[in-house]
């Protein structure tokens, strides 16, 4: 199948043609590590994890070079230092470690390269020197600025015109700027800023601007021109627009060949953000829901569309996953078959492949897998264990492309969240019920069954004994 990706720059789906099929290069903007990440911050890494998995399956396990950065020097980090008194390095390490734990819980594969901004200060200074030497940058009393008027195609990613830029949206104020849209490459140190956020440069002591950080880290990891650059929807302008301008001005080469942006996570149809105070951290959501439920929620809508965070939508994700795991119940947890080794003449594989190769249409791919579940249920009802086992292996293998169905079925169905009965409590009540039945105290046995049902636990009796699952 031919892979087609929606390119933000082209504003249309385009056939993906890597520069080198044996080395596909992918850079995704990572977090600024000053606080816990919220669920909106989780969508891009999950989305691009699916992309990475599919590319690895299509081109080879070692063919994809994936880089995701940490921004570990920034105004927000300095503010956190000033509020807490903690050293900047301690703050950034703490929240970088927490972020990695959250990503691991969500089954996001670790990046091949994980550059940190503070390790690339010299590279940022080198780009700044190139830009100044070429006439793209100038010094003001506040720092070194990029002059957007020098780039005739500035705005090509976002579609913004110069008059839009001059309207002042998200543009820093500096009286020395030649154009309101000019942006900082290097910011001079201000009084009271900590020494561990200040470096020497040819223009004066200070620290890098946000945009130059990703230009330096991406090109150092992947080269001046690479295949795919990804991020969240709020990064199109100004961050990615400015990355393109300064990178292409410095190198004279196209920066990224394909631009991809995941949709926002909203609350009551408003953007989720720390500044609005309407956010929920990944950590607190994982305390209430199984990680695979959260991942399923994040991929269940098309990656470019916005999704609405709510308890109801997470419950829907949980119920949908339970349908899959019920189909897998009683079957062994097996390693997925590599995608390239799946039978290409199989209708389920063909339909799943068509959905994923059409700009990663995960909802359509999941619909194909629901059809497979219906076939599994029919095979189970007919007692066709051989066909059921083959279908289960196919379900696990296709699910692996999406990063789901990696749990043992009974363990998933019994997993609880915040405020729910623990497994040990449930097992104790089941044992008490079994004893009550032996004692012919059927009213107590029925009382226990009903009490568990009221608390979301369904008992299933068979000749082999009693099993249970969450309702």
Coordinates of C-alpha atoms in Angstrom, one line a residue, residues 4-256:
X4 CA -0.4 9.1 2.3
X5 CA 0.1 11.8 5.0
X6 CA -1.6 15.1 5.4
X7 CA 1.1 17.8 5.2
X8 CA 0.3 21.0 7.1
X9 CA 2.5 22.9 4.7
X10 CA 0.9 21.6 1.5
X11 CA -2.6 21.6 3.1
X12 CA -3.4 18.3 1.5
X13 CA -2.6 14.6 1.7
X14 CA 0.6 13.7 -0.1
X15 CA 2.3 10.4 -0.9
X16 CA 5.1 9.9 1.7
X17 CA 8.4 9.5 -0.1
X18 CA 11.3 9.3 2.4
X19 CA 14.7 10.6 1.3
X20 CA 16.3 7.3 2.2
X21 CA 13.9 4.3 2.9
X22 CA 16.6 2.7 5.1
X23 CA 16.8 5.8 7.3
X24 CA 13.5 7.6 7.8
X25 CA 14.0 10.7 10.0
X26 CA 11.3 11.9 12.4
X27 CA 11.5 14.8 14.9
X28 CA 8.7 15.6 17.4
X29 CA 8.7 18.6 19.7
X30 CA 8.8 17.4 23.3
X31 CA 7.8 18.9 26.6
X32 CA 9.0 21.9 28.6
X33 CA 9.9 20.2 31.9
X34 CA 8.7 22.4 34.7
X35 CA 5.6 20.7 35.9
X36 CA 3.4 17.6 35.4
X37 CA 2.3 17.0 31.8
X38 CA -1.5 17.2 31.3
X39 CA -3.5 14.9 29.1
X40 CA -3.4 17.4 26.2
X41 CA 0.4 17.0 26.3
X42 CA 0.0 13.3 25.9
X43 CA -1.8 13.3 22.5
X44 CA 1.1 14.2 20.2
X45 CA 3.5 11.6 21.7
X46 CA 0.8 8.9 21.4
X47 CA -0.1 10.0 17.9
X48 CA 3.5 10.0 16.7
X49 CA 4.1 6.7 18.4
X50 CA 1.5 5.2 16.2
X51 CA 3.2 6.8 13.2
X52 CA 6.5 5.5 14.2
X53 CA 5.2 2.0 14.8
X54 CA 3.7 1.9 11.3
X55 CA 6.8 3.3 9.6
X56 CA 8.9 0.7 11.4
X57 CA 6.5 -2.0 10.3
X58 CA 6.6 -0.8 6.7
X59 CA 10.3 0.1 6.2
X60 CA 12.0 -2.2 8.8
X61 CA 12.5 -2.2 12.6
X62 CA 15.7 -0.3 12.4
X63 CA 14.8 2.1 9.5
X64 CA 13.2 4.9 11.6
X65 CA 15.3 7.4 13.5
X66 CA 13.0 9.2 16.0
X67 CA 14.1 12.2 18.0
X68 CA 12.0 13.9 20.7
X69 CA 13.6 16.8 22.7
X70 CA 13.3 18.2 26.2
X71 CA 13.2 21.9 26.6
X72 CA 15.1 22.4 29.9
X73 CA 15.7 26.1 29.8
X74 CA 12.7 28.5 29.5
X75 CA 10.8 31.3 31.1
X76 CA 8.5 28.9 32.8
X77 CA 11.4 26.8 34.2
X78 CA 13.0 30.0 35.6
X79 CA 9.7 31.0 37.2
X80 CA 9.4 27.5 38.8
X81 CA 12.9 28.0 40.2
X82 CA 12.1 31.4 41.6
X83 CA 8.9 30.1 43.2
X84 CA 10.4 27.0 44.7
X85 CA 14.0 27.8 45.2
X86 CA 15.0 24.4 43.7
X87 CA 18.0 24.4 41.3
X88 CA 16.9 24.4 37.6
X89 CA 18.7 21.1 37.0
X90 CA 16.7 19.5 39.8
X91 CA 13.4 20.8 38.5
X92 CA 14.0 19.7 34.9
X93 CA 15.3 16.3 35.9
X94 CA 12.3 15.6 38.2
X95 CA 9.7 16.5 35.6
X96 CA 11.6 14.9 32.7
X97 CA 11.7 11.6 34.7
X98 CA 8.0 11.9 35.5
X99 CA 7.2 12.6 31.8
X100 CA 9.2 9.5 30.8
X101 CA 7.3 7.4 33.4
X102 CA 4.0 8.7 32.0
X103 CA 5.0 7.9 28.4
X104 CA 6.1 4.4 29.4
X105 CA 2.7 3.8 31.1
X106 CA 1.0 4.9 27.9
X107 CA 3.1 2.4 25.9
X108 CA 4.9 5.2 24.0
X109 CA 8.2 3.8 22.7
X110 CA 11.3 5.5 24.0
X111 CA 12.9 7.8 21.3
X112 CA 16.1 6.8 19.6
X113 CA 17.5 10.3 20.4
X114 CA 16.4 12.5 23.3
X115 CA 18.3 15.8 23.1
X116 CA 18.1 18.4 25.8
X117 CA 18.4 22.1 25.0
X118 CA 21.1 22.8 27.5
X119 CA 23.4 20.3 25.8
X120 CA 23.1 22.2 22.5
X121 CA 23.8 25.8 23.5
X122 CA 26.9 26.0 21.4
X123 CA 25.0 24.7 18.4
X124 CA 22.3 27.4 18.9
X125 CA 25.0 30.1 19.1
X126 CA 26.5 28.8 15.9
X127 CA 23.2 29.1 14.1
X128 CA 22.8 32.6 15.5
X129 CA 26.2 33.6 14.2
X130 CA 25.3 32.3 10.7
X131 CA 22.1 34.2 10.7
X132 CA 23.8 37.5 11.8
X133 CA 26.6 37.1 9.3
X134 CA 24.0 36.5 6.5
X135 CA 22.0 39.6 7.5
X136 CA 19.0 37.7 8.9
X137 CA 19.6 38.7 12.5
X138 CA 20.3 41.9 14.4
X139 CA 21.1 42.9 18.0
X140 CA 18.8 45.0 20.2
X141 CA 19.1 46.0 23.8
X142 CA 17.3 42.8 24.7
X143 CA 19.0 40.2 22.5
X144 CA 19.6 38.8 19.0
X145 CA 16.5 38.9 16.8
X146 CA 15.5 37.2 13.5
X147 CA 14.3 39.7 10.9
X148 CA 11.3 38.1 9.3
X149 CA 11.1 40.6 6.4
X150 CA 14.2 39.0 5.0
X151 CA 12.3 35.8 4.3
X152 CA 10.0 36.3 1.4
X153 CA 8.0 33.1 2.2
X154 CA 7.7 33.7 6.0
X155 CA 4.3 32.4 6.9
X156 CA 4.2 29.6 4.4
X157 CA 3.4 26.9 7.1
X158 CA 0.7 28.8 9.0
X159 CA -0.7 30.9 6.1
X160 CA -0.3 34.0 8.2
X161 CA 0.3 37.3 6.4
X162 CA 2.5 40.1 7.6
X163 CA -0.5 42.1 8.7
X164 CA -1.6 39.2 10.8
X165 CA 1.7 39.1 12.4
X166 CA 1.7 42.8 13.1
X167 CA -1.6 42.4 14.9
X168 CA 0.5 41.2 17.8
X169 CA -0.8 37.7 18.6
X170 CA 1.6 35.8 20.8
X171 CA 4.5 38.2 19.8
X172 CA 7.0 39.4 22.3
X173 CA 7.4 43.2 22.8
X174 CA 10.8 44.8 22.4
X175 CA 11.0 48.5 21.5
X176 CA 14.2 47.7 19.5
X177 CA 12.6 45.3 17.1
X178 CA 12.4 46.3 13.4
X179 CA 9.1 44.4 12.9
X180 CA 6.6 43.3 15.6
X181 CA 6.9 39.7 14.2
X182 CA 10.7 39.5 14.6
X183 CA 11.6 36.9 17.2
X184 CA 14.4 36.3 19.7
X185 CA 17.2 34.0 18.8
X186 CA 19.1 34.9 22.0
X187 CA 17.8 36.7 25.1
X188 CA 20.1 38.8 27.2
X189 CA 20.1 37.9 30.9
X190 CA 17.9 40.0 33.2
X191 CA 18.6 41.0 36.7
X192 CA 17.7 38.3 39.2
X193 CA 17.8 35.4 36.7
X194 CA 19.8 32.4 38.0
X195 CA 23.3 31.8 36.8
X196 CA 22.5 28.2 35.7
X197 CA 20.2 29.7 33.0
X198 CA 22.8 32.1 31.6
X199 CA 25.6 31.4 29.0
X200 CA 28.2 33.5 27.3
X201 CA 27.6 34.4 23.6
X202 CA 29.2 36.7 21.0
X203 CA 26.4 39.2 21.6
X204 CA 26.2 39.1 25.4
X205 CA 25.4 36.8 28.3
X206 CA 22.0 35.2 28.2
X207 CA 20.1 32.2 27.0
X208 CA 18.5 30.9 23.8
X209 CA 15.1 31.8 22.5
X210 CA 12.6 28.9 22.4
X211 CA 12.5 28.5 18.6
X212 CA 16.2 28.2 18.1
X213 CA 16.4 25.3 20.5
X214 CA 14.4 22.9 18.3
X215 CA 16.3 24.1 15.1
X216 CA 19.6 23.2 16.7
X217 CA 18.5 19.9 18.3
X218 CA 16.6 18.6 15.2
X219 CA 19.4 19.4 12.8
X220 CA 22.1 18.1 15.1
X221 CA 20.2 14.8 15.5
X222 CA 18.8 14.3 12.0
X223 CA 20.6 16.6 9.6
X224 CA 19.8 20.0 7.9
X225 CA 16.9 18.4 6.0
X226 CA 14.8 15.5 7.4
X227 CA 11.6 13.6 6.5
X228 CA 8.9 14.5 9.1
X229 CA 8.5 17.2 11.8
X230 CA 5.6 16.8 14.2
X231 CA 4.0 18.5 17.1
X232 CA 0.8 19.8 18.6
X233 CA -1.6 22.2 16.9
X234 CA -0.6 25.2 18.9
X235 CA 3.0 24.9 17.6
X236 CA 2.2 25.8 13.9
X237 CA 2.6 29.4 14.7
X238 CA 4.8 30.9 15.9
X239 CA 7.1 28.0 16.9
X240 CA 7.2 25.9 13.8
X241 CA 6.9 28.9 11.5
X242 CA 10.0 30.4 13.2
X243 CA 11.9 27.1 13.2
X244 CA 11.5 27.0 9.4
X245 CA 12.5 30.6 8.9
X246 CA 15.7 30.5 10.9
X247 CA 16.7 27.0 9.9
X248 CA 16.3 27.6 6.1
X249 CA 17.9 31.0 6.4
X250 CA 20.9 29.5 8.1
X251 CA 21.4 26.4 5.9
X252 CA 20.0 27.4 2.6
X253 CA 18.2 24.0 2.5
X254 CA 14.5 22.9 3.0
X255 CA 14.1 22.1 6.7
X256 CA 11.5 19.3 7.0

